[in-house]
Amino acid sequence: MKLGEALLQALKAHGAGEVFGIPGDFALPFFRCIEDSGILPLITFSHEPAVGFAADAAARLRGGLGVAAVTYGAGAFNLVNPVAQAYSEKTPLVVISGAPSQGEVASGLLLHHQAKALDSQMRVFREITCDQGVLDDPGAAPAVIARVLRACVEYARPVYLELPRDMVDVEVAPVPAGPPTPFEAGDVAACAEAILARMAGAGRPVLLPGVEVRRLGLEAKVAELARRLDVPLATTFLGRGLMATQEVRRLGTYLGLAGDEEVRKAVEESDLVVMLGIILSDTNFGVSGRRLSPDRTIHALDREVRVGRRTYANLPLPALLEALLARLGPRSASGASPRLPVPGGLVEDEAPVRPEDIVRGLNDLLHAEGPMPVAADMGDCLFAALDLHDTDLVAPGYYASMGYAVPAVLGMQAATGRRCLALVGDGAFQMTGWELGHARRLGLDPLVVVFNNRSWGMLNAFQAGGRFNDLEDWQYARLAEALGGDGYRITTRAELGRALRAACRTRGRFQLLDVSLAPGEVSPALQRFVGAVKRLTPAPAIP
Ligand code: TPW
Ligand code: MG
């Protein structure tokens, strides 16, 4: 079997559904192999950041692996920011970079696309991936691929494979379907029992599931655990949208001082917070008035579980959940909570639109039409999304790169066939909005709502007054027509309601709502967040 095909088969076997990419001369043989073999479909965009974001979002919504294929140097270095984000937010993303052949390396010349040394690119990616391999040895390549893809799945973090262009058609053995990394069953049992002992002694335990639960496909198992333990469950900023379809006793999203007071109290005054797959980031916990002490928390992440002061290493979360469930007989819990109330009822009048009105209009739509996966970009729209109906939500809630949402919805629909909704600020749209030009060719028809406040508005909310935050109005609705979609220019709440219904009805072309927002308006959630941050870090007093 040819190395290129062996790699594609292994990707498919590990849960990849497609390859996102942009070719270059060092990657041409692999791209020909992708196309000729038909093992996985190939989806191309205009700029590598979109390739990385789309592959990341595909993996987040569908599960399995995201795959980004690029050329050496200019292509791969363009992927650094999306891969860094995938690393910090735990997305299993496989980066496959073309590379010079052995003969070219031996020439002693500096090669085009080379930054400093030939392995500079490998060294950069080593910093932001959990395993790496160079496929330059036909005998070793199958085992290297197996090891690297296994790490990607087990750690839910990006990995990096370099494929020299003369290696694609070399004959190799198939990639072995290696067993999972071994662990000590005794450790799992001891850890499960320690957790249950702590639970038994707790008066007000709370379960906080995090992104790793989603990445490892464990939502149903965690819901079952919550039911059998009869413990309520809260999500976090980064985990918003998690467990959206599970029947559990739901408290809401924990946002510290920026969120609902009931949820804050339930978490911060709990005597045992069980954090499964939670990233301990500032966006998840930074605006809490009270630190969660190790004595009243259990924390599982990255195959490590800390119960009080004791840490269990090399302990996979799936095995731990199995062990916990095996020790708990089916028990009738207090029942699922009703859907949490969200703002709805858009008033359709001639008033200018505020971010809150967009949330109301979208909730009316989600209520009428049923759930739709949402991708939110960085900016006020991410905070606005916190007040949406609990629905699948994909967003860079921790690393917070702009430019995510438009490529994300393209990747999400390509991966699942489901129509998706992008929420994006005008600043973020200026970064990657062009990629919508690929929607028609790819048969994709996302809904895109541009929060057009003619500024990097969120930054103004943190530090008012900088003229450098001002943006021009680019007439995004008209751009939409040129890119093969339909555009709606919206300035009133009546226009917003009409456009949302029309966009929802129209299939086959992407629909862009350019919502011109009243100046200086931000969402209630961002106001709460900024208020909480300022309360926690008051401006220094001027002597
Ligand atoms: C790749 C820093 C965080 S929020 C923001 C910037 C520049 C303004 C976003 O403007 P937009 O949305 O999209 O119009 P809104 O609601 O605030 O008006 N570069 C990258 N990522 C980040 N996060 C920044 C800069 C930033
Ligand atoms: Mg803006």
XYZ file of C-alpha atoms and ligand atoms in Angstrom:
570
model
C 0.000 0.000 0.000
C 1.255 3.517 -0.745
C 2.223 5.596 2.287
C -0.233 8.376 1.382
C -3.097 5.883 1.217
C -2.035 4.110 4.406
C -2.105 7.478 6.171
C -5.570 8.331 4.822
C -6.953 4.903 5.799
C -5.544 5.315 9.315
C -7.076 8.794 9.626
C -10.444 7.391 8.585
C -10.150 4.486 11.018
C -9.448 6.978 13.835
C -12.598 8.991 13.113
C -11.651 11.558 10.467
C -14.414 12.326 7.980
C -12.641 14.634 5.559
C -9.411 16.533 4.908
C -9.363 20.337 4.912
C -6.411 21.846 3.093
C -4.543 24.163 0.767
C -1.868 22.603 -1.479
C 1.620 23.825 -2.362
C 4.444 22.222 -4.301
C 5.734 20.251 -1.298
C 2.187 18.935 -0.751
C 1.111 18.288 -4.371
C 1.774 14.525 -4.374
C -0.272 14.062 -1.186
C -3.148 16.154 -2.543
C -3.146 14.060 -5.715
C -3.250 10.965 -3.523
C -6.207 12.353 -1.508
C -8.134 13.079 -4.693
C -7.276 9.881 -6.604
C -7.803 7.484 -3.706
C -11.186 8.931 -2.682
C -10.620 7.622 0.853
C -11.628 10.952 2.422
C -13.191 13.984 0.708
C -10.979 17.056 0.286
C -12.260 20.530 1.161
C -10.182 23.562 0.192
C -10.354 27.170 1.373
C -8.497 30.403 0.604
C -6.249 30.943 3.617
C -4.729 28.374 5.991
C -6.215 29.855 9.203
C -9.634 28.895 7.802
C -8.362 25.371 7.102
C -7.303 25.029 10.732
C -10.474 26.549 12.201
C -12.776 24.471 9.959
C -10.959 21.221 10.805
C -11.054 22.119 14.499
C -14.797 22.881 14.439
C -15.559 19.725 12.436
C -13.893 17.655 15.162
C -15.631 19.597 17.948
C -19.139 19.145 16.573
C -18.930 15.651 15.086
C -16.320 14.078 17.351
C -13.470 12.060 15.825
C -10.478 13.779 14.268
C -10.114 17.024 12.340
C -7.482 16.968 9.583
C -5.602 19.948 8.123
C -3.238 19.344 5.180
C -0.882 22.134 4.116
C 2.403 22.800 2.412
C 5.764 23.301 4.087
C 6.671 26.707 5.564
C 4.299 29.336 4.191
C 1.311 27.010 4.552
C 2.171 25.382 7.854
C 3.244 28.588 9.594
C -0.135 30.063 8.646
C -1.692 27.280 10.745
C 0.180 28.090 13.937
C -2.561 30.186 15.553
C -5.447 27.731 14.933
C -3.278 24.830 16.124
C -2.269 26.741 19.258
C -5.964 27.313 19.932
C -6.743 23.632 19.311
C -3.988 22.720 21.758
C -5.214 24.960 24.543
C -8.892 24.100 24.056
C -8.233 20.396 23.482
C -9.269 19.603 19.922
C -7.934 16.426 18.276
C -6.556 18.016 15.116
C -4.064 16.261 12.812
C -1.720 18.595 10.946
C -0.155 17.029 7.850
C 2.513 19.162 6.274
C 4.286 18.458 3.013
C 8.077 18.706 3.236
C 11.166 18.658 1.023
C 12.395 15.268 -0.227
C 15.616 13.616 0.943
C 17.328 14.595 -2.316
C 16.475 18.261 -1.860
C 17.670 18.186 1.740
C 20.984 16.663 0.616
C 21.558 19.431 -1.925
C 22.872 21.679 0.835
C 20.984 24.661 -0.612
C 18.535 26.672 1.415
C 15.104 25.591 0.176
C 12.164 27.850 -0.562
C 9.682 28.154 2.335
C 12.522 27.345 4.754
C 12.479 29.709 7.764
C 15.751 29.187 9.633
C 16.742 25.528 9.725
C 14.924 22.743 7.857
C 13.477 21.515 11.137
C 12.399 24.974 12.374
C 8.821 24.098 11.457
C 8.935 20.832 13.411
C 10.282 22.703 16.427
C 7.510 25.284 16.291
C 4.834 22.596 16.075
C 6.417 20.530 18.833
C 5.445 23.366 21.156
C 1.747 23.261 20.221
C 1.066 19.566 19.543
C 1.074 16.535 21.851
C 2.970 14.185 19.495
C 4.883 14.513 16.236
C 6.426 12.350 13.528
C 8.410 12.666 10.288
C 7.371 10.030 7.740
C 10.772 9.724 6.050
C 11.363 6.001 6.690
C 9.049 3.501 4.917
C 9.777 0.795 7.492
C 9.010 2.968 10.512
C 6.177 5.096 9.068
C 3.175 2.803 9.875
C 4.127 2.557 13.549
C 4.803 6.309 13.749
C 1.373 7.071 12.266
C -0.294 4.641 14.701
C 1.446 6.184 17.719
C 0.760 9.787 16.718
C -2.931 9.245 15.892
C -3.455 7.318 19.116
C -2.007 10.245 21.094
C -4.319 12.625 19.214
C -7.395 10.584 20.161
C -6.401 9.782 23.738
C -5.275 13.294 24.705
C -7.704 15.193 22.445
C -4.909 17.558 21.445
C -3.383 18.358 18.045
C -0.578 16.263 16.523
C 1.869 16.951 13.706
C 2.975 14.714 10.815
C 5.534 15.769 8.218
C 5.333 14.002 4.887
C 8.295 14.511 2.502
C 6.967 14.838 -1.021
C 8.937 11.871 -2.378
C 7.475 9.524 0.270
C 3.781 9.680 -0.696
C 3.908 6.849 -3.253
C 6.427 4.633 -1.441
C 5.103 1.155 -0.584
C 4.563 0.517 3.135
C 2.744 -1.964 5.361
C -0.743 -0.933 6.527
C -0.909 1.114 9.733
C -1.407 -1.284 12.664
C -4.576 -0.852 14.722
C -2.642 -0.541 17.957
C -4.291 -1.158 21.339
C -5.021 1.844 23.580
C -2.239 2.975 25.908
C -2.260 0.542 28.846
C -3.196 1.706 32.343
C -3.437 0.084 35.773
C -6.919 -1.305 36.426
C -6.090 -1.207 40.140
C -5.537 2.554 39.997
C -8.876 3.047 38.270
C -10.682 1.029 40.939
C -8.910 2.841 43.784
C -9.658 6.225 42.254
C -13.329 5.392 41.631
C -13.718 4.248 45.207
C -11.988 7.342 46.572
C -14.355 9.523 44.546
C -17.459 7.666 45.717
C -16.298 7.870 49.332
C -15.927 11.635 48.981
C -19.328 11.857 47.293
C -20.954 9.890 50.101
C -19.671 12.384 52.638
C -20.657 15.479 50.662
C -23.752 17.475 51.492
C -24.064 19.591 48.354
C -21.980 18.056 45.554
C -21.998 19.549 42.025
C -20.773 18.041 38.771
C -18.921 20.325 36.344
C -18.308 18.595 32.983
C -15.754 20.227 30.664
C -14.709 20.104 27.027
C -12.784 16.848 27.388
C -16.086 15.070 28.064
C -17.276 16.194 24.660
C -13.996 15.493 22.872
C -13.848 11.935 24.201
C -17.531 11.316 23.387
C -18.550 10.860 27.030
C -21.612 13.099 27.374
C -24.133 10.264 27.732
C -21.924 8.502 30.298
C -21.536 11.654 32.389
C -25.292 12.253 32.238
C -25.848 8.693 33.448
C -23.390 9.283 36.297
C -25.198 12.493 37.299
C -28.516 10.630 37.344
C -27.248 7.673 39.344
C -25.544 9.945 41.877
C -28.515 12.301 41.793
C -26.141 15.268 41.542
C -26.935 18.528 39.733
C -24.723 19.656 36.912
C -23.412 23.043 35.762
C -21.438 23.944 32.627
C -18.721 26.583 32.267
C -17.940 29.372 29.806
C -15.831 27.069 27.634
C -18.210 24.162 28.160
C -21.378 26.076 27.328
C -23.575 23.909 25.083
C -22.146 20.714 26.592
C -24.698 18.041 27.466
C -27.323 20.206 25.733
C -29.414 17.195 24.759
C -28.982 15.116 27.924
C -31.722 14.654 30.500
C -30.059 15.851 33.692
C -30.672 18.131 36.653
C -29.172 21.286 35.154
C -28.175 24.376 37.116
C -27.013 26.541 34.209
C -23.654 27.989 33.182
C -21.194 28.900 35.918
C -19.645 32.304 35.166
C -18.524 33.414 38.624
C -19.570 36.952 39.469
C -20.467 37.525 35.804
C -23.183 34.905 35.773
C -26.334 33.810 37.473
C -26.152 34.224 41.240
C -27.900 30.907 41.980
C -25.399 28.978 39.860
C -22.483 30.846 41.429
C -23.647 29.954 44.909
C -24.335 26.326 44.007
C -20.751 25.943 42.762
C -18.797 28.170 45.134
C -20.637 27.057 48.259
C -20.634 23.381 47.293
C -18.596 21.119 49.562
C -17.550 18.906 46.628
C -17.142 20.119 43.043
C -16.436 17.215 40.691
C -14.708 18.663 37.629
C -14.551 16.149 34.798
C -12.456 17.230 31.809
C -12.457 20.883 32.830
C -9.715 23.292 31.731
C -8.842 25.451 34.748
C -8.703 28.664 32.695
C -9.278 32.280 33.623
C -12.373 32.440 31.411
C -13.831 29.439 33.266
C -12.880 30.518 36.781
C -11.182 33.943 36.628
C -14.205 35.996 37.547
C -15.053 33.933 40.570
C -14.905 35.738 43.893
C -13.709 32.588 45.601
C -10.997 30.101 44.659
C -12.034 26.475 44.487
C -9.710 24.826 47.007
C -8.251 21.360 46.294
C -9.847 20.091 49.497
C -13.331 20.402 48.121
C -12.692 19.557 44.464
C -12.028 16.518 42.329
C -10.387 17.246 38.993
C -9.888 14.939 35.998
C -8.019 16.170 32.902
C -5.388 14.825 30.508
C -5.438 11.287 31.954
C -4.767 12.587 35.444
C -7.263 12.596 38.313
C -6.803 14.560 41.493
C -8.996 13.584 44.435
C -8.346 16.030 47.246
C -4.552 16.051 47.656
C -3.919 12.689 45.952
C -3.198 12.467 42.191
C -3.710 9.358 40.036
C -1.543 9.413 36.884
C -2.165 7.691 33.531
C -5.839 7.212 34.244
C -8.164 7.662 31.251
C -11.485 9.380 31.872
C -13.538 6.774 29.905
C -12.225 3.984 32.168
C -12.905 6.031 35.289
C -16.516 6.659 34.238
C -17.022 2.941 33.531
C -15.645 2.105 36.963
C -17.884 4.656 38.675
C -21.003 3.480 36.834
C -20.200 -0.168 37.555
C -20.192 0.641 41.271
C -23.511 2.491 41.177
C -26.669 0.511 40.572
C -29.343 2.194 38.449
C -31.096 4.583 40.761
C -34.002 6.887 40.170
C -32.791 10.462 40.337
C -34.945 13.484 41.052
C -35.623 13.881 37.348
C -34.408 16.232 34.642
C -34.926 19.933 35.111
C -37.055 21.833 32.633
C -35.257 23.896 30.005
C -33.695 26.970 31.580
C -35.433 30.209 30.679
C -33.712 32.357 28.036
C -34.620 35.805 26.724
C -37.007 35.633 23.774
C -39.840 37.623 22.219
C -38.115 40.049 19.850
C -40.155 43.250 19.625
C -40.423 43.954 15.902
C -40.607 47.738 15.731
C -38.630 50.567 14.139
C -36.157 50.864 17.037
C -32.446 50.334 16.349
C -31.065 46.867 17.101
C -29.113 46.072 20.265
C -27.105 42.827 20.713
C -29.795 41.672 23.140
C -32.405 41.929 20.353
C -30.351 39.561 18.187
C -30.338 37.057 21.052
C -34.115 37.356 21.428
C -34.686 36.959 17.698
C -32.395 33.929 17.522
C -34.052 32.298 20.533
C -37.463 32.796 18.898
C -36.055 31.136 15.776
C -34.418 28.238 17.627
C -37.637 27.736 19.536
C -39.749 27.656 16.361
C -37.375 25.705 14.128
C -35.621 23.412 16.613
C -31.962 23.316 17.604
C -29.233 24.343 15.183
C -25.481 24.085 15.926
C -23.963 27.511 16.587
C -20.400 28.760 16.202
C -19.557 32.006 17.969
C -16.512 34.130 17.249
C -14.502 36.088 19.790
C -16.132 39.451 20.515
C -19.421 40.534 22.033
C -21.215 37.833 20.013
C -19.545 35.148 22.165
C -21.044 36.707 25.291
C -24.397 37.165 23.543
C -24.314 33.419 22.747
C -24.299 32.671 26.480
C -27.941 33.763 26.562
C -28.981 31.481 23.687
C -31.082 28.348 24.076
C -28.939 25.467 25.232
C -27.833 24.150 21.836
C -24.607 22.710 20.398
C -22.191 25.609 20.680
C -18.664 25.702 19.305
C -16.559 28.705 20.306
C -13.002 29.685 21.264
C -14.035 30.420 24.838
C -10.556 30.256 26.335
C -7.796 30.918 23.789
C -10.157 33.424 22.162
C -8.852 33.806 18.625
C -10.876 35.985 16.302
C -11.736 34.706 12.825
C -13.092 31.363 14.002
C -16.844 31.357 13.404
C -17.171 31.598 9.605
C -14.666 28.825 8.795
C -16.120 26.881 11.728
C -19.674 26.734 10.343
C -18.347 25.681 6.939
C -16.388 22.857 8.582
C -19.303 21.903 10.832
C -21.771 21.551 7.969
C -19.210 19.737 5.810
C -18.635 17.268 8.660
C -22.226 16.668 9.766
C -24.516 17.803 6.965
C -26.343 20.041 9.446
C -27.011 23.675 8.638
C -25.225 25.875 11.198
C -25.379 29.428 12.482
C -22.322 31.700 12.790
C -22.285 34.681 15.144
C -19.458 37.021 14.252
C -18.352 40.602 14.922
C -17.473 42.904 12.038
C -13.797 42.865 13.090
C -13.637 39.073 13.106
C -15.586 38.915 9.848
C -12.925 41.079 8.245
C -10.382 38.364 9.094
C -12.001 35.260 7.589
C -15.453 36.233 6.249
C -14.208 35.860 2.652
C -14.177 32.102 3.076
C -17.969 32.192 2.591
C -17.094 32.441 -1.093
C -16.492 28.661 -0.964
C -19.961 27.821 0.361
C -21.713 27.506 -3.006
C -19.040 25.233 -4.528
C -19.063 23.045 -1.414
C -22.865 22.860 -1.258
C -22.986 24.607 2.138
C -25.600 27.161 3.207
C -24.854 28.499 6.703
C -26.634 31.385 8.385
C -24.241 34.166 9.342
C -25.145 37.027 11.661
C -22.632 39.899 11.614
C -22.725 42.030 14.778
C -21.778 45.191 12.928
C -20.849 47.875 15.455
C -18.184 49.388 13.222
C -15.539 48.759 15.843
C -13.492 46.300 17.847
C -16.237 46.997 20.321
C -15.378 44.528 23.048
C -12.047 46.243 23.534
C -13.880 49.536 24.038
C -15.907 47.885 26.787
C -12.707 47.116 28.703
C -10.966 50.438 28.012
C -13.174 53.151 26.596
C -12.219 55.823 24.165
C -9.495 54.480 21.819
C -10.032 55.755 18.266
C -7.818 52.880 17.150
C -10.769 50.564 17.812
C -12.904 52.181 15.076
C -13.671 50.232 11.885
C -15.232 51.252 8.573
C -18.598 49.883 7.525
C -17.833 47.499 4.663
C -21.391 46.850 3.480
C -21.231 43.162 4.308
C -24.687 42.455 2.861
C -23.490 43.570 -0.558
C -20.305 41.525 -0.200
C -22.530 38.513 0.442
C -24.113 38.822 -3.011
C -20.694 38.951 -4.642
C -19.617 35.835 -2.742
C -22.593 33.793 -3.917
C -24.959 34.199 -0.971
C -27.852 36.447 0.022
C -27.287 39.540 2.150
C -29.705 41.444 4.387
C -28.843 44.923 5.614
C -30.623 45.388 8.929
C -31.008 48.557 10.963
C -34.345 48.078 12.799
C -35.807 45.341 14.978
C -38.638 44.816 12.483
C -36.103 44.218 9.708
C -34.242 41.795 11.970
C -37.336 39.656 12.598
C -38.236 39.564 8.883
C -34.694 38.757 7.776
C -34.277 35.945 10.301
C -37.421 34.231 9.010
C -36.508 34.739 5.351
C -32.948 33.497 5.882
C -34.187 30.441 7.686
C -36.598 29.604 4.834
C -34.012 30.039 2.084
C -31.914 26.931 1.537
C -29.055 26.334 -0.913
C -27.242 29.690 -0.541
C -25.516 31.110 2.504
C -27.533 33.836 4.222
C -25.741 36.809 5.737
C -27.492 39.203 8.112
C -25.482 42.412 8.374
C -26.970 43.818 11.587
C -26.042 47.449 12.087
C -25.979 47.912 15.859
C -26.740 51.049 17.773
C -23.381 52.673 18.706
C -21.823 51.621 21.999
C -24.383 48.884 22.741
C -23.038 45.624 24.160
C -24.796 42.454 25.271
C -26.027 42.113 28.865
C -23.637 39.156 29.340
C -20.592 41.223 28.340
C -21.730 44.053 30.631
C -21.909 41.580 33.515
C -18.500 40.147 32.620
C -16.763 43.532 32.369
C -18.469 44.629 35.584
C -17.242 41.516 37.404
C -13.672 41.880 36.101
C -13.589 45.533 37.175
C -14.970 44.681 40.614
C -12.275 42.049 41.098
C -9.433 44.240 39.826
C -10.393 47.795 40.749
C -8.472 50.525 38.962
C -5.492 51.656 41.066
C -6.319 54.698 43.177
C -4.524 57.850 42.034
C -2.659 59.269 45.024
C -6.696 36.924 16.113
C -7.921 40.730 20.311
C -10.324 40.524 21.171
S -11.896 41.105 20.907
C -11.412 42.123 19.670
C -10.036 42.029 19.461
C -9.313 42.821 18.423
C -12.413 42.964 18.941
C -13.367 42.136 18.143
O -14.053 42.942 17.243
P -15.361 42.434 16.519
O -16.366 42.143 17.727
O -15.111 41.136 15.870
O -15.886 43.520 15.678
P -16.898 43.210 18.810
O -18.181 42.645 19.287
O -15.890 43.264 19.911
O -17.051 44.529 18.130
N -6.501 39.157 17.157
C -7.008 37.910 17.217
N -7.788 37.526 18.221
C -8.055 38.385 19.237
N -8.794 37.944 20.252
C -7.587 39.728 19.206
C -6.790 40.048 18.135
C -9.411 41.087 20.319
Mg -17.280 44.939 16.111
